[in-house]
Tab-separated table of C-alpha atoms in Angstrom:
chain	number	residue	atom	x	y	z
V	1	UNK	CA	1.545	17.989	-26.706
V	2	UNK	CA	5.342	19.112	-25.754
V	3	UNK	CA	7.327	16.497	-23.682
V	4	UNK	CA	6.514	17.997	-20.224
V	5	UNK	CA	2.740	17.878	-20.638
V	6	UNK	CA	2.986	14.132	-21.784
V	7	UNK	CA	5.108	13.269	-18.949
V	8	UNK	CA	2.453	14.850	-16.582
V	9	UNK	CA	-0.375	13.014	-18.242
V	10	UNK	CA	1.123	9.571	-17.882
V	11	UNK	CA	1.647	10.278	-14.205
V	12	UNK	CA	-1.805	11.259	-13.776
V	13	UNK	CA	-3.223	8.170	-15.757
V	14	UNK	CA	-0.504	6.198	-13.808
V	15	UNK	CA	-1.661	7.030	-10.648
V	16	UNK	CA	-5.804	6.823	-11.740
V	17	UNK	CA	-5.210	3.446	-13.632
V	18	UNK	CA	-3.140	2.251	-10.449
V	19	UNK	CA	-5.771	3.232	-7.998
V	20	UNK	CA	-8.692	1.391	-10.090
V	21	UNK	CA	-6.875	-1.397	-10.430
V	22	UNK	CA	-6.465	-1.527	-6.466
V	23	UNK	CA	-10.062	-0.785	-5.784
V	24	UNK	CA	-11.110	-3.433	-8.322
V	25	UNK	CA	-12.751	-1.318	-10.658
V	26	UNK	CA	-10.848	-3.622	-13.266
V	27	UNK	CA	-11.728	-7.446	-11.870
V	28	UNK	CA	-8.575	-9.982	-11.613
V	29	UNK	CA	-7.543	-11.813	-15.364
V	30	UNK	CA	-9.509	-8.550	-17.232
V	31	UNK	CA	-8.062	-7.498	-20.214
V	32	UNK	CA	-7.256	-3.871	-20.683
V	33	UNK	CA	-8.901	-2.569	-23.503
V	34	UNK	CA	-6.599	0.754	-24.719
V	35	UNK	CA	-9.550	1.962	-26.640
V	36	UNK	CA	-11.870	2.091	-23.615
V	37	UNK	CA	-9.719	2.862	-21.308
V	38	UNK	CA	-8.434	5.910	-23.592
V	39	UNK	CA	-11.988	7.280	-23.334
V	40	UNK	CA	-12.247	6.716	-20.055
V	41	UNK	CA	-9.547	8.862	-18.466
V	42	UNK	CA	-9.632	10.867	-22.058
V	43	UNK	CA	-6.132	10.701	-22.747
V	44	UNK	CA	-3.960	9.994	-25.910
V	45	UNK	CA	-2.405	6.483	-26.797
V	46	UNK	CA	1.374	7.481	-25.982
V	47	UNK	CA	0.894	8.221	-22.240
V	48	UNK	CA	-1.430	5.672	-21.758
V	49	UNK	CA	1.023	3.017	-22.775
V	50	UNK	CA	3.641	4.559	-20.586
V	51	UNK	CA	1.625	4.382	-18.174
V	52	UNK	CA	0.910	0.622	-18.939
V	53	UNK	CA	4.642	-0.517	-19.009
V	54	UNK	CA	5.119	1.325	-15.288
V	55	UNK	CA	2.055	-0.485	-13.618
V	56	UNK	CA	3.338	-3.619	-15.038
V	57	UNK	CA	7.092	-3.145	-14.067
V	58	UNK	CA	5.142	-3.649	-10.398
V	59	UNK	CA	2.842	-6.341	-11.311
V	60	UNK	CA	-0.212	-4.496	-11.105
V	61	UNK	CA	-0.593	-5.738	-14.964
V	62	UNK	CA	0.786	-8.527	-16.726
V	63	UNK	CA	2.491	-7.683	-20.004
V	64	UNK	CA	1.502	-10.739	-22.554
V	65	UNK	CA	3.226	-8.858	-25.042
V	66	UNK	CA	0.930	-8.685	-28.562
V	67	UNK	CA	-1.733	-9.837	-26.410
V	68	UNK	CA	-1.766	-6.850	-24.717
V	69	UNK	CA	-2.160	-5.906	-20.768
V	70	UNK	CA	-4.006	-7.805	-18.390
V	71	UNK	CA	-5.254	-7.487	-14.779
V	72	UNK	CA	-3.062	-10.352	-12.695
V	73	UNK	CA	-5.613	-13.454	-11.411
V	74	UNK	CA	-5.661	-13.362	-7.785
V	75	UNK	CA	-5.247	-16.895	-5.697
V	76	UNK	CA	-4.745	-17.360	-2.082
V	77	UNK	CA	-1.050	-18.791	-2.920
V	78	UNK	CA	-0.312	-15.497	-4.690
V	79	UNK	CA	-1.469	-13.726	-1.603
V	80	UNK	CA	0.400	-15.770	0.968
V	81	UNK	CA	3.008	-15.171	-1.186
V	82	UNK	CA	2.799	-11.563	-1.201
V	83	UNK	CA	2.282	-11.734	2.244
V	84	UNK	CA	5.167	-13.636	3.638
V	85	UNK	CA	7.406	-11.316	1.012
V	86	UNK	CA	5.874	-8.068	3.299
V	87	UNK	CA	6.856	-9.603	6.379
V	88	UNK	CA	10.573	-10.546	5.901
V	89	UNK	CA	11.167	-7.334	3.715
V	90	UNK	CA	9.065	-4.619	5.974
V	91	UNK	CA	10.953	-6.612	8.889
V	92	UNK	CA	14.410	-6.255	7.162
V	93	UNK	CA	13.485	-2.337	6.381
V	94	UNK	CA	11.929	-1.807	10.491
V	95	UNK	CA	15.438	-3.240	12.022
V	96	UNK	CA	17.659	-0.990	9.621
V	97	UNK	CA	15.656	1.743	10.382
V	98	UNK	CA	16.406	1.410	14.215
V	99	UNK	CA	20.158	0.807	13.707
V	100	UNK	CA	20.083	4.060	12.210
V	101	UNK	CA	17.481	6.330	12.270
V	102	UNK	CA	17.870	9.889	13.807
V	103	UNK	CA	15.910	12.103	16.023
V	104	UNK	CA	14.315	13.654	12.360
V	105	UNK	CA	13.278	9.879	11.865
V	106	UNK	CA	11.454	9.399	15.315
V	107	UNK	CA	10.062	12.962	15.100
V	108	UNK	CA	8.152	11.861	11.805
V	109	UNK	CA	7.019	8.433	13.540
V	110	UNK	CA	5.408	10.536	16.250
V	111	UNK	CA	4.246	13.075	13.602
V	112	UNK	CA	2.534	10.158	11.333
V	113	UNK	CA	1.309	8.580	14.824
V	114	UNK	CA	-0.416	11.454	15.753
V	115	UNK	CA	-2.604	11.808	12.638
V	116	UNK	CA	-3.248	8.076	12.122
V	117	UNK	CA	-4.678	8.035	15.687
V	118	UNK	CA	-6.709	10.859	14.781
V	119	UNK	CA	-8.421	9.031	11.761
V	120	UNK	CA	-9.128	6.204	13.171
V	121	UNK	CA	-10.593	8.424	16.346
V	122	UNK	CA	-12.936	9.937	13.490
V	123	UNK	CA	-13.817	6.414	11.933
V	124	UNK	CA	-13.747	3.695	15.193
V	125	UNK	CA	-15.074	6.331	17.326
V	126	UNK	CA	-17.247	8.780	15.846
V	127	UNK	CA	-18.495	6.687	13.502
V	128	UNK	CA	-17.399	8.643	10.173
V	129	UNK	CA	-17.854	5.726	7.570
V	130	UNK	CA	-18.173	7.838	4.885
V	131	UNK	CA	-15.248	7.125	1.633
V	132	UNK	CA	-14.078	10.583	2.250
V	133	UNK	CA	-12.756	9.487	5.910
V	134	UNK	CA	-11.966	5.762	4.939
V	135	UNK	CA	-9.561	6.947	2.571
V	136	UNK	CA	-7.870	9.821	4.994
V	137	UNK	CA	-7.601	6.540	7.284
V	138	UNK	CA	-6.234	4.499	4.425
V	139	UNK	CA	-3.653	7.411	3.752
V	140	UNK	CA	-2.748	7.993	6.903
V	141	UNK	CA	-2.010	4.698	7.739
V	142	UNK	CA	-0.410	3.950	4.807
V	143	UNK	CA	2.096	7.186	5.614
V	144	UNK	CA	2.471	5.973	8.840
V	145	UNK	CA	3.965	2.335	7.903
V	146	UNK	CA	6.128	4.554	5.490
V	147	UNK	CA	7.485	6.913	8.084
V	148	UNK	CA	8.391	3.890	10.245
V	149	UNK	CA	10.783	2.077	7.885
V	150	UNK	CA	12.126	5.521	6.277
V	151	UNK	CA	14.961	5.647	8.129
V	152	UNK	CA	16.356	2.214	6.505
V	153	UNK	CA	17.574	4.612	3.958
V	154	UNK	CA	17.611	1.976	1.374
V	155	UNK	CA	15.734	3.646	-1.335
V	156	UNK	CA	15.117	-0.125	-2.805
V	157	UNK	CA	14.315	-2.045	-0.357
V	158	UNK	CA	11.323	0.686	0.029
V	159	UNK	CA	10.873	0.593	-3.165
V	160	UNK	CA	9.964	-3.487	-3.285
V	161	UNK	CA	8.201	-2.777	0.021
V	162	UNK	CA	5.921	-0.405	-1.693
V	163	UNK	CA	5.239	-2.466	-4.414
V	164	UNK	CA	4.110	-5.351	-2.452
V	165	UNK	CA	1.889	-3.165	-0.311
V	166	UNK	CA	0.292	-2.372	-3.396
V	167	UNK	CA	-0.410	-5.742	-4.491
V	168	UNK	CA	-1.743	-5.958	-0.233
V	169	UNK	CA	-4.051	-3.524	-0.696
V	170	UNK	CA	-5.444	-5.165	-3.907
V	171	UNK	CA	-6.679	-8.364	-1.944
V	172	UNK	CA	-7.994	-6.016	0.761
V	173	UNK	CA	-9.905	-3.918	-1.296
V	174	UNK	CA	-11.671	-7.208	-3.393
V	175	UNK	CA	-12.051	-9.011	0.015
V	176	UNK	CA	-15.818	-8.538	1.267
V	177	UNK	CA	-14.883	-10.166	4.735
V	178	UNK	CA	-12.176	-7.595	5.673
V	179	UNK	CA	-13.291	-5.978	9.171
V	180	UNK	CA	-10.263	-4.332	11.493
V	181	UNK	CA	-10.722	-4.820	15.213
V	182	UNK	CA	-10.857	-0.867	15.421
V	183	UNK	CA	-9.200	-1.680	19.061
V	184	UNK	CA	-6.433	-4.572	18.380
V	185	UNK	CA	-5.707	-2.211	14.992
V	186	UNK	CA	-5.087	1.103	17.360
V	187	UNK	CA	-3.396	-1.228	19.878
V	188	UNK	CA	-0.920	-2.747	16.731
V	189	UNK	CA	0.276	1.195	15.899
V	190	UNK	CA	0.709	2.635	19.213
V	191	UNK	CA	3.192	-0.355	20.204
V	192	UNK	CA	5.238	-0.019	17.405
V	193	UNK	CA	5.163	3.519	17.635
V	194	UNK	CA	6.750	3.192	21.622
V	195	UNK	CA	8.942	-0.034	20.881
V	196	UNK	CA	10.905	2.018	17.721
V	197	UNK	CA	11.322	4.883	19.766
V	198	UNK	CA	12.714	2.887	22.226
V	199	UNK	CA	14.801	0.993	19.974
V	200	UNK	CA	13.642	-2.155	20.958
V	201	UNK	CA	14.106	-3.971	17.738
V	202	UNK	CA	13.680	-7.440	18.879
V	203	UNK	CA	9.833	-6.335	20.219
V	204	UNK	CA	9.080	-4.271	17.293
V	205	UNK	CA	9.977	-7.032	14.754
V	206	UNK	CA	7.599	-9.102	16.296
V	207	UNK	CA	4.647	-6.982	16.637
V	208	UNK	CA	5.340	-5.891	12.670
V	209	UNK	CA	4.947	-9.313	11.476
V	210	UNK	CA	1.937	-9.618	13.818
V	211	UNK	CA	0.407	-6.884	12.256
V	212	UNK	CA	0.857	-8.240	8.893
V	213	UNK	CA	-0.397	-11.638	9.537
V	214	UNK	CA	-3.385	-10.220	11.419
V	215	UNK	CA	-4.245	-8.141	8.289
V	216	UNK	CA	-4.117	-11.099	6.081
V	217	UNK	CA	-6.362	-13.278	8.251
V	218	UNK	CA	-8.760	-10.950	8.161
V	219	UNK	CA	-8.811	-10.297	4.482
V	220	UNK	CA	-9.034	-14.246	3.781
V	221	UNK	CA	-11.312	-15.652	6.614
């Protein structure tokens, strides 16, 4: 395998691994067994531990060294944790991004706007519950939150901010309680589409960490 086709194969197992991990398929405190998990994305040892080391450098597996990889136990101080961490950094990124973002920056927000309305129109509407259109909705909204804080041009900070939606997006996905108010979620995205075009940083802040909060109530009542 030259160099090029490894480093594509690790990406793809990167991004497969991550998304199972997310969606549970691997339960909280599992081990990762290399030998199954080889077979199961049929890939070689060397990418598969590169891909390893990166989903650990985020916490989406715990490195216990000989012991191996292992998924991180969840616990409702780890999540509050995570949770007040997304609110002061996606609040730090949001105010940065309306000190300076540009008329490119609030042409993407409108952009990302447009589509996320559209999916949830074709899921809180229509009624298409089908994975195909929960995961357009989970893209689009995810794309949407990114478009928003882009203009902090702080490559880091997003960075972090990423990583800790991640971890999110874990408790979401294992939570069997989770339910959006399709109407108080549509509501959340159109204000903070008009208060950042506005610039109205004091009203957006608020109505970010808001949105946070309301996501986490709902994914641990």
């Amino acid at each position: 395998m030259s160099e090029q086709e490894a480093l594509t194969t690790s990406e793809m197992i990167y991004q497969a691994l991550k998304k199972d991990i997310i969606n549970g398929v691997y339960p909280s405190g599992e081990k990762i067994k290399l030998e199954s998990v080889k077979e199961r994305y049929n890939v070689s040892y060397s990418p598969l531990r590169e891909a390893l080391s990166r989903l650990a450098e985020s916490q989406l597996l715990i490195n216990s060294g000989q012991r191996g990889f292992r998924v991180p136990v969840m616990s409702q101080s780890d999540f509050e944790d995570i949770t007040n961490s997304r609110i002061k950094l996606e609040c730090m990124a949001l105010e940065m991004a309306i000190e300076k973002g540009d008329l490119k920056w609030e042409s993407n927000i409108v952009a990302a706007y447009h589509l996320l309305a559209q999916q949830e129109k074709r899921v809180h509407e229509l009624g298409e519950i089908s994975q195909e259109s929960r995961d357009d909705l989970d893209k689009a909204h995810e794309e949407f939150h990114q478009a928003l804080l882009a203009g902090s041009q702080s490559n880091w900070l997003l960075f972090f901010v990423k990583s800790l939606n991640s971890q999110f997006d874990r408790y979401r996905r294992y939570s069997t309680t989770f339910q959006f108010s399709s109407n108080r979620s549509v509501e959340y995205h159109r204000r903070l589409k008009d208060l950042v075009i506005e610039r109205n940083k004091e009203e957006a802040l608020k109505v970010l960490a808001d949105h946070i909060r309301y996501s986490a109530k709902a994914i641990l009542n």
